[in-house]
Coordinates of C-alpha atoms in Angstrom, one line a residue:
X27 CA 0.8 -14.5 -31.6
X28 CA 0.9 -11.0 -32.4
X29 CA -0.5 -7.8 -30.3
X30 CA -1.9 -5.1 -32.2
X31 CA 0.6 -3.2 -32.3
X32 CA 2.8 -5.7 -34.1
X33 CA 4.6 -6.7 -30.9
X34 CA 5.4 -10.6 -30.6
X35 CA 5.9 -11.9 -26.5
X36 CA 9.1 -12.4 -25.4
X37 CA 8.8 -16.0 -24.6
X38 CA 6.0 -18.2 -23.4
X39 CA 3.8 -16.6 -21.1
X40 CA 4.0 -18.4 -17.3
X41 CA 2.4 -17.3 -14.0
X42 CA 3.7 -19.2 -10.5
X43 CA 1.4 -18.5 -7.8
X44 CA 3.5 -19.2 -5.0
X45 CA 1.5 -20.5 -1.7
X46 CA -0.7 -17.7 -0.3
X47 CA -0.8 -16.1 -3.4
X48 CA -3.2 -18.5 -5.6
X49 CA -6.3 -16.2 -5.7
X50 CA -4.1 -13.4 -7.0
X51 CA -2.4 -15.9 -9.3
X52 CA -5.8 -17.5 -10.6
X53 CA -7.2 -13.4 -10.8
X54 CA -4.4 -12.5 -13.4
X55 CA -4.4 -15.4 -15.4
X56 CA -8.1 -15.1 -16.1
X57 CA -8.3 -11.5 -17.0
X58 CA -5.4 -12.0 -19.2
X59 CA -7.0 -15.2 -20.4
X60 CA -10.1 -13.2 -21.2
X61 CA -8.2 -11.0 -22.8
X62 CA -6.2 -13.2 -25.4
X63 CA -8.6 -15.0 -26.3
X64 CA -10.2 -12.0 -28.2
X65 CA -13.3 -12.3 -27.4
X66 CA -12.6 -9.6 -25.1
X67 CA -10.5 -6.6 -25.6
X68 CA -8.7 -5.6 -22.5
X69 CA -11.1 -3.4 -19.8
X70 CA -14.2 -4.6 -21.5
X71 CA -15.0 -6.5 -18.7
X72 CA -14.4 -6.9 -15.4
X73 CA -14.5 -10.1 -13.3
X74 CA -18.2 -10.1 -11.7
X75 CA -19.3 -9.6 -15.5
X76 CA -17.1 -11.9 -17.4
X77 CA -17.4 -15.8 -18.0
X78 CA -15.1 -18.4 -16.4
X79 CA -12.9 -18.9 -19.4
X80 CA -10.6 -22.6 -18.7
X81 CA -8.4 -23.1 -15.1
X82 CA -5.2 -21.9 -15.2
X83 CA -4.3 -21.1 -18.8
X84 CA -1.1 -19.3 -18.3
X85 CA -0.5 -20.7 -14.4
X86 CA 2.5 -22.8 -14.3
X87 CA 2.3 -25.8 -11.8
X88 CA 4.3 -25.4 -9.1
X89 CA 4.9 -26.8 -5.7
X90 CA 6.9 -26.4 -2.2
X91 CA 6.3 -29.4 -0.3
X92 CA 8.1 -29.3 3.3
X93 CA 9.6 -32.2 5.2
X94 CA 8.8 -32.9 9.0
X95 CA 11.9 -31.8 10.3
X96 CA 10.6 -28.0 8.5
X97 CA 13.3 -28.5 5.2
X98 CA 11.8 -27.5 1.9
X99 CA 12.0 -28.1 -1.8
X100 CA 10.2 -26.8 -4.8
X101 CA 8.9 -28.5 -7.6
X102 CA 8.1 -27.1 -11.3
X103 CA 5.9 -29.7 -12.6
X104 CA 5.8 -29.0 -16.3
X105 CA 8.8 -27.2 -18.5
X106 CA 9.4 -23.7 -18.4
X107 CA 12.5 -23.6 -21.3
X108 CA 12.2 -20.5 -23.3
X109 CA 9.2 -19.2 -21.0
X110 CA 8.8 -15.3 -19.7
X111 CA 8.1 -16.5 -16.2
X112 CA 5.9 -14.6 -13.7
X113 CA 6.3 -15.2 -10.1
X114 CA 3.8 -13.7 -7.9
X115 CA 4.6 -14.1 -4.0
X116 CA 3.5 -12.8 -1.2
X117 CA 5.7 -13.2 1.8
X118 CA 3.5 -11.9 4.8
X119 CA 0.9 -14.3 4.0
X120 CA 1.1 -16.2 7.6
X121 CA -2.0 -17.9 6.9
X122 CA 0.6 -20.5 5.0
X123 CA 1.2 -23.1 7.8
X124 CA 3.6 -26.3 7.7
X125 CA 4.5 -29.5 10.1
X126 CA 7.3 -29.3 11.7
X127 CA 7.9 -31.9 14.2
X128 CA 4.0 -32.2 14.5
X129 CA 3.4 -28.6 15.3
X130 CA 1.5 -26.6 13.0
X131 CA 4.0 -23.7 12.1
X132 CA 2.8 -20.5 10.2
X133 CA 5.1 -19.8 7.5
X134 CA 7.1 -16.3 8.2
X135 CA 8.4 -13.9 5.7
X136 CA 11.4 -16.2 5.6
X137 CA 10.3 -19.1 4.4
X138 CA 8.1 -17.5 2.2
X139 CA 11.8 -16.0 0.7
X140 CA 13.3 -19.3 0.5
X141 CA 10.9 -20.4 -1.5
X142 CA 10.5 -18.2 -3.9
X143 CA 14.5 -18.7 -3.7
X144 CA 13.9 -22.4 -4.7
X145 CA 11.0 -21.9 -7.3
X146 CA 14.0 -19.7 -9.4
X147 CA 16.0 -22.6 -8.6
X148 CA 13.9 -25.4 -9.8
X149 CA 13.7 -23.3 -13.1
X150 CA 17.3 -24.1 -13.6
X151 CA 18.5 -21.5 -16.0
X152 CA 16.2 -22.7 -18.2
X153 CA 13.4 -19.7 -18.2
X154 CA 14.0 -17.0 -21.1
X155 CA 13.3 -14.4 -18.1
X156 CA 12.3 -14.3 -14.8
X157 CA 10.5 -11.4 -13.3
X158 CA 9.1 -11.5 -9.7
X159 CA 6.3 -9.7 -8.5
X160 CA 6.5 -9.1 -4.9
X161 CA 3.5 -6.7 -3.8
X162 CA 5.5 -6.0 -0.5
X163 CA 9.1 -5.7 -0.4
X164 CA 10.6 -8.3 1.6
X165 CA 12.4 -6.7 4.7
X166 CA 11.5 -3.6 2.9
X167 CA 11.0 -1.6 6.2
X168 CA 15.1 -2.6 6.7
X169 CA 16.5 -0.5 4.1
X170 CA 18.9 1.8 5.6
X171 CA 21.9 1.5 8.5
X172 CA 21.6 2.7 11.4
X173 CA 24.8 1.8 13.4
X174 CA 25.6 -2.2 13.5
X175 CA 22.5 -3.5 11.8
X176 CA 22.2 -5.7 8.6
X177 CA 20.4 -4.1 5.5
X178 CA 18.1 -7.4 4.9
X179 CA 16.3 -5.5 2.2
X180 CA 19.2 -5.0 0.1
X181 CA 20.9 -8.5 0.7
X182 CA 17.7 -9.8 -0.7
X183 CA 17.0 -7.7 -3.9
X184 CA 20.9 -8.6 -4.6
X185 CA 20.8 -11.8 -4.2
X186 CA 17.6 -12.3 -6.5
X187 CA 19.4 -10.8 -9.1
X188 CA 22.3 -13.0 -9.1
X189 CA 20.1 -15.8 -9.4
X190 CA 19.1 -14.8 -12.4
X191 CA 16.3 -12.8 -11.3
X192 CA 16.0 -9.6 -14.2
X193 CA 13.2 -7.7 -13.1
X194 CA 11.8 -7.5 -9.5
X195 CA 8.2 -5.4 -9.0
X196 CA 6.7 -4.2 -5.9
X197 CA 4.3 -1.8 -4.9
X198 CA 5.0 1.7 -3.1
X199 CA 8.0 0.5 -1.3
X200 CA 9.2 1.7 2.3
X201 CA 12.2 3.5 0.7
X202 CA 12.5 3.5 -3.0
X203 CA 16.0 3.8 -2.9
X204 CA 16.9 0.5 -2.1
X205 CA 16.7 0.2 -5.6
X206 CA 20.2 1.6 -5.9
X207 CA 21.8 -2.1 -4.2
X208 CA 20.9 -3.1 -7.8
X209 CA 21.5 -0.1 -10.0
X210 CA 21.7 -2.9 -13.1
X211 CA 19.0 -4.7 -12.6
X212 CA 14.9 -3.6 -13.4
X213 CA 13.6 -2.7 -10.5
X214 CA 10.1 -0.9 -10.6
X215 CA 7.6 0.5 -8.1
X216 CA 3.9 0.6 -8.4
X217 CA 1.6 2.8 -6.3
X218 CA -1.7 2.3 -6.5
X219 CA -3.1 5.8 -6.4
X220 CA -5.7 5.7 -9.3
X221 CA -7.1 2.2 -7.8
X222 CA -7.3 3.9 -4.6
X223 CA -8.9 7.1 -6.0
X224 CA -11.4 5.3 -8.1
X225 CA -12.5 2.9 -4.9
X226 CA -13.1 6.2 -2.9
X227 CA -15.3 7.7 -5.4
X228 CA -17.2 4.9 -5.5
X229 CA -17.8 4.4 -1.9
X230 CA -18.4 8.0 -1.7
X231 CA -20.0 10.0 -4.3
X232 CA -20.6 12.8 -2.5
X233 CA -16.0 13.6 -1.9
X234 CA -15.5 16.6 -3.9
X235 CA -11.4 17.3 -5.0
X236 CA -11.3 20.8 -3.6
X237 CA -9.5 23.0 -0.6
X238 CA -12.9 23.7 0.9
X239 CA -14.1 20.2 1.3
X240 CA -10.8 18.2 1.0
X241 CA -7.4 17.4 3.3
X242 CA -4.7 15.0 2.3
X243 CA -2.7 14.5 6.1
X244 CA 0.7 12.8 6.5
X245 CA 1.1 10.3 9.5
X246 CA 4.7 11.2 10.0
X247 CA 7.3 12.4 7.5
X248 CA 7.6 9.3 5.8
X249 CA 4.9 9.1 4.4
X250 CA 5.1 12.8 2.9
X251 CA 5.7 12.2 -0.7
X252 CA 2.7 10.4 -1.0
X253 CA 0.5 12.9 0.3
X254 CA 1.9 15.4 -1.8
X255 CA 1.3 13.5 -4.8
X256 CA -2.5 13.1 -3.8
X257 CA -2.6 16.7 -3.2
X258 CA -0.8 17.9 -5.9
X259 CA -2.9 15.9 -8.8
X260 CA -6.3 16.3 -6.7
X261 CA -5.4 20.1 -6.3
X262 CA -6.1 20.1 -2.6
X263 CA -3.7 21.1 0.6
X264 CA -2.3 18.8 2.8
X265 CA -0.9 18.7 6.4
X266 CA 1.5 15.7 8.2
X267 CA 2.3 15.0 11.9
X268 CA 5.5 14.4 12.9
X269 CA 6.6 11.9 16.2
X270 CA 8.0 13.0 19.0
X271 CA 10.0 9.7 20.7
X272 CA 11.7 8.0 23.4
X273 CA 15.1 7.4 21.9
X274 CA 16.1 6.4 25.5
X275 CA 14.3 3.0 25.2
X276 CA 13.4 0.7 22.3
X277 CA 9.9 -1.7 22.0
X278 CA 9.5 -4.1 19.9
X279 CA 12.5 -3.3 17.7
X280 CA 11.6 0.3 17.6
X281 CA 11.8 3.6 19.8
X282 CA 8.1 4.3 21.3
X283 CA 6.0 7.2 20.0
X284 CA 5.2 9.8 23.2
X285 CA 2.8 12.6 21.0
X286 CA 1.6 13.3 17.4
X287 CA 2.0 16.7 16.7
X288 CA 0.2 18.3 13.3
X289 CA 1.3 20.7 11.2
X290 CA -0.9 22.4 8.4
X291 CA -4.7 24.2 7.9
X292 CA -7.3 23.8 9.4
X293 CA -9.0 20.9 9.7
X294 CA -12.6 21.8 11.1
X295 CA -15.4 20.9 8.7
X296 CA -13.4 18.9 5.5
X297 CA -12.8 15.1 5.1
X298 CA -9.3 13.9 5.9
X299 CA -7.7 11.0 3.7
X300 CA -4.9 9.8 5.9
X301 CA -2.0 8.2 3.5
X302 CA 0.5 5.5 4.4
X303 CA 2.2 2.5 2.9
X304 CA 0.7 0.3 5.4
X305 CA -0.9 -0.3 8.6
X306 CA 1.0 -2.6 11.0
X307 CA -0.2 -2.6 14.5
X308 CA -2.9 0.9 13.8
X309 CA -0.6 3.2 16.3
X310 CA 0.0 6.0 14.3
X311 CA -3.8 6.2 12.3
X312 CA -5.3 5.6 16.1
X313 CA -3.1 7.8 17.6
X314 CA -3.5 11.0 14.9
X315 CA -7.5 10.0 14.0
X316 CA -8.8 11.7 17.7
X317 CA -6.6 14.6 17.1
X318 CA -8.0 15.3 13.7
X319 CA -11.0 14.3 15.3
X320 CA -11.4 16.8 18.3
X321 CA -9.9 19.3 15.6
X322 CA -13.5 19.2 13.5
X323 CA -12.6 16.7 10.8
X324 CA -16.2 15.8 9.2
X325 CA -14.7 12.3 8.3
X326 CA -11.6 10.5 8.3
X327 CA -10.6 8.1 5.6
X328 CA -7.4 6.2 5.5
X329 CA -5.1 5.5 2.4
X330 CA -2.5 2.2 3.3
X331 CA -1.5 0.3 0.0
X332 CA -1.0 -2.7 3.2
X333 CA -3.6 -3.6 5.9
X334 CA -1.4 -6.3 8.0
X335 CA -3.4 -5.3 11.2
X336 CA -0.3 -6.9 13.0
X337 CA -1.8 -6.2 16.7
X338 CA -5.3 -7.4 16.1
X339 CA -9.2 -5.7 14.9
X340 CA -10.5 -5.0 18.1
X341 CA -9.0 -1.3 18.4
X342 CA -10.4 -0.7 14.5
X343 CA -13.8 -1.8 15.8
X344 CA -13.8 0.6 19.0
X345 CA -12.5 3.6 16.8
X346 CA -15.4 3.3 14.4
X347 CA -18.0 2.6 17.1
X348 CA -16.9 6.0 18.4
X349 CA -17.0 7.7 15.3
X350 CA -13.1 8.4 15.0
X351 CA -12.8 6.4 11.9
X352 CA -14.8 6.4 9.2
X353 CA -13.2 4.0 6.2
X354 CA -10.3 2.6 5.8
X355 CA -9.2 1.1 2.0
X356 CA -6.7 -1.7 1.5
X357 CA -5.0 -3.7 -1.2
X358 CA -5.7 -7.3 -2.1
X359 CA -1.8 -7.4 -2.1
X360 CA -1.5 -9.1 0.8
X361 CA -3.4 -11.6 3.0
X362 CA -6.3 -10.2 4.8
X363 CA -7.9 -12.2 7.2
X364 CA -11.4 -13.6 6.4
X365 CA -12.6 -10.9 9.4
X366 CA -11.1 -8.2 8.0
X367 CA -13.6 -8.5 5.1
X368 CA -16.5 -8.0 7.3
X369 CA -15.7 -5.0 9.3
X370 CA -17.9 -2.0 8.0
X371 CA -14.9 0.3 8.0
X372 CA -13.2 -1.9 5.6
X373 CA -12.7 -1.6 2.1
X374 CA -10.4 -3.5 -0.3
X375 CA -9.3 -2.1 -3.3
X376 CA -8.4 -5.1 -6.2
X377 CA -5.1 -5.0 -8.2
X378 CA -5.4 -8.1 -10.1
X379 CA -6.4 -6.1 -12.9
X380 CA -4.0 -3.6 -13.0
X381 CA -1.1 -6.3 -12.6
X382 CA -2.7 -8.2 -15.5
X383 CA -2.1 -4.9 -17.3
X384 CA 1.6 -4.7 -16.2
X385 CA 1.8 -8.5 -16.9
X386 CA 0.4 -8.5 -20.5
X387 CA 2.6 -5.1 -21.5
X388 CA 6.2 -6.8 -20.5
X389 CA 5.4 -10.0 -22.1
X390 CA 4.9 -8.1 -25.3
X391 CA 8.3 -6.4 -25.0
X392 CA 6.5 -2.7 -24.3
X393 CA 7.1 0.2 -22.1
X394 CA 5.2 0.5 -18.7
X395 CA 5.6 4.0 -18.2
X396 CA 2.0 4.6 -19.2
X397 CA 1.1 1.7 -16.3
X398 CA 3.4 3.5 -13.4
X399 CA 2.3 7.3 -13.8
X400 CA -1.5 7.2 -13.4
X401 CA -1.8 11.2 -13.5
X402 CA -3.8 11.6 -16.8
X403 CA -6.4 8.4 -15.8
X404 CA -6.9 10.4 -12.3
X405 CA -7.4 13.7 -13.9
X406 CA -10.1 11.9 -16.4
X407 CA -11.6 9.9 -13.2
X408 CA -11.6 13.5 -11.7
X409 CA -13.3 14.6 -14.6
X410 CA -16.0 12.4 -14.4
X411 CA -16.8 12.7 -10.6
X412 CA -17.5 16.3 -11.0
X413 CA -20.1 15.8 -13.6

């Protein structure tokens, strides 16, 4: 089959949904099932709109079935030779559970790696190309040395590759440059800054892009280089807080936060979009949010590509009856509990779309450069929100 464009795929087209990540898996394959089957042309439609069109057109079936003493195994239950397989996993997903020994055991980020590990086995060498889609980076938030300490993130990505793994895709990593373990292999991240822009707009007509109305803040300096790429297409100033620790003690793996303190304008009147990679246990938005707060922020939004909510709702829910928070947009990246969904401060922003996009444009053997720098479809989305 041909694309417009003259472009033939590189090999068969095959999606493996590993567990936990089905409903993304079954997302893709029908947008790109919508798509191929030309009755459609890609972005016609969304999914609300569209027609069911056949289960699981381009899914491969694939299993990892787990013996009672917690061993696993995977299981590719059709042939994959000469296919461009797709591997979709998402390895927080601890809604996954297996027996072991009779107890009901969550699945952690580690099993989730061994399996994808065993899927690429399974395959046997027999798969044209492998490419795996892993929304968030496994051990990702391990990237760099600090004394004795292993560099988890790096280990993995390199030991992906040498399994035959050629192109591993994630979405606004922790650090970046733990690309450079694998400086010969395709490593690509995606931030999702036009899906969260479009989202906002649409849950709030009445955000204006402009220095008058309009803050992008920082939680720490981490998390700076995204703020200034909001600012810097959306034309708007930004501020960031930085952390004052205890380097005298560690909790929970890390060194405890004593004060936020801010740096940038003035606050007093304008809505502040708060940008991060993710929200783990909700100290550092619920710490900065009542500073911004008793500063005159009119409302405070927050940007986190991941909402893992690792400590729980019930602090959310008490910030927002209080006023301190206002919304907060997620990815459907990663698992979100079923009460997640229901919270009115919540708001997911979907990405099977735009990974159907990515998907589609490598299988044909094309560029994604278009796909990874959003500015010209945020400037038009700009555009259109002022008239």
């Amino acid at each position: 089959m041909n694309n417009s464009d003259g472009h033939v795929p590189y090999g068969d087209l095959g999606i493996v949904g590993m567990s936990g990540c089905e409903d993304l898996a079954a997302r893709v394959d029908f947008y790109l099932t919508l798509w191929r089957s030309r009755i459609h042309p890609p972005g016609q439609l969304s999914m609300p709109d569209a027609p069911k069109i056949g289960p699981g057109i381009y899914q491969v079936k694939a299993i990892c079935p787990r013996f009672n003493t917690g061993e696993g195994k995977a299981i590719i239950q059709q042939s994959v030779r000469g296919y461009d397989l797709f591997i979709l996993t998402d390895v927080f997903n601890y809604s996954v559970t297996f027996q072991m020994y009779g107890i009901t055991t969550p699945m952690s980020p580690d099993d989730h790696f061994q399996d994808l590990k065993r899927i690429i086995a399974a395959s046997g060498g027999k798969a044209r190309r492998i490419t795996v889609i892993m929304p968030m980076l496994y051990e990702g938030r391990q990237h760099r040395r600090f004394s004795r300490e292993s560099l988890d993130c790096a280990l993995a990505l390199q030991e992906l590759t040498k399994m035959g793994v050629d192109n591993i895709i994630t979405f606004d990593a922790h650090d970046a440059r733990v690309q450079n373990a694998i400086p010969l292999s395709g490593f690509e991240n995606v931030h999702p800054s036009y899906q969260m822009l479009k989202t906002l707009f649409r849950s709030f007509p009445d955000i204006r892009a402009d220095k008058e109305t309009l803050l992008f803040v920082s939680p720490d300096e981490g998390a700076m280089p995204r703020c200034i790429y909001y600012s810097s297409v959306l034309g708007v100033d930004l501020g960031m807080f930085y952390k004052r620790r205890d380097y005298t003690c560690m909790k929970n793996g890390r060194n405890p936060i004593i004060r936020h303190e801010f740096l940038g304008d003035k606050v007093r009147g304008k809505d502040v979009i708060v940008v991060d990679d993710m929200i783990s246990s909700g100290d550092s938005i619920l710490g900065i949010a009542p500073i911004l707060k008793n500063q005159g922020a009119r409302r405070i939004i927050m940007f986190a590509t991941f909402g893992l909510f690792s400590s729980g709702l019930s602090r959310f829910d008490e910030a927002y009856e209080k006023g301190i928070i206002d919304k907060i947009f997620t990815t459907n990246l990663v698992y979100r509990p079923d009460g997640l969904k229901d919270r009115p401060w919540y708001c997911e922003v979907d990405m099977s779309k735009y990974i159907s996009y990515i998907i589609e444009t490598l299988n044909y053997d094309r560029s994604i450069s278009d796909l990874l720098e959003p500015a010209k479809r945020i400037k038009a989305l700009l555009d259109k929100q002022k008239n």
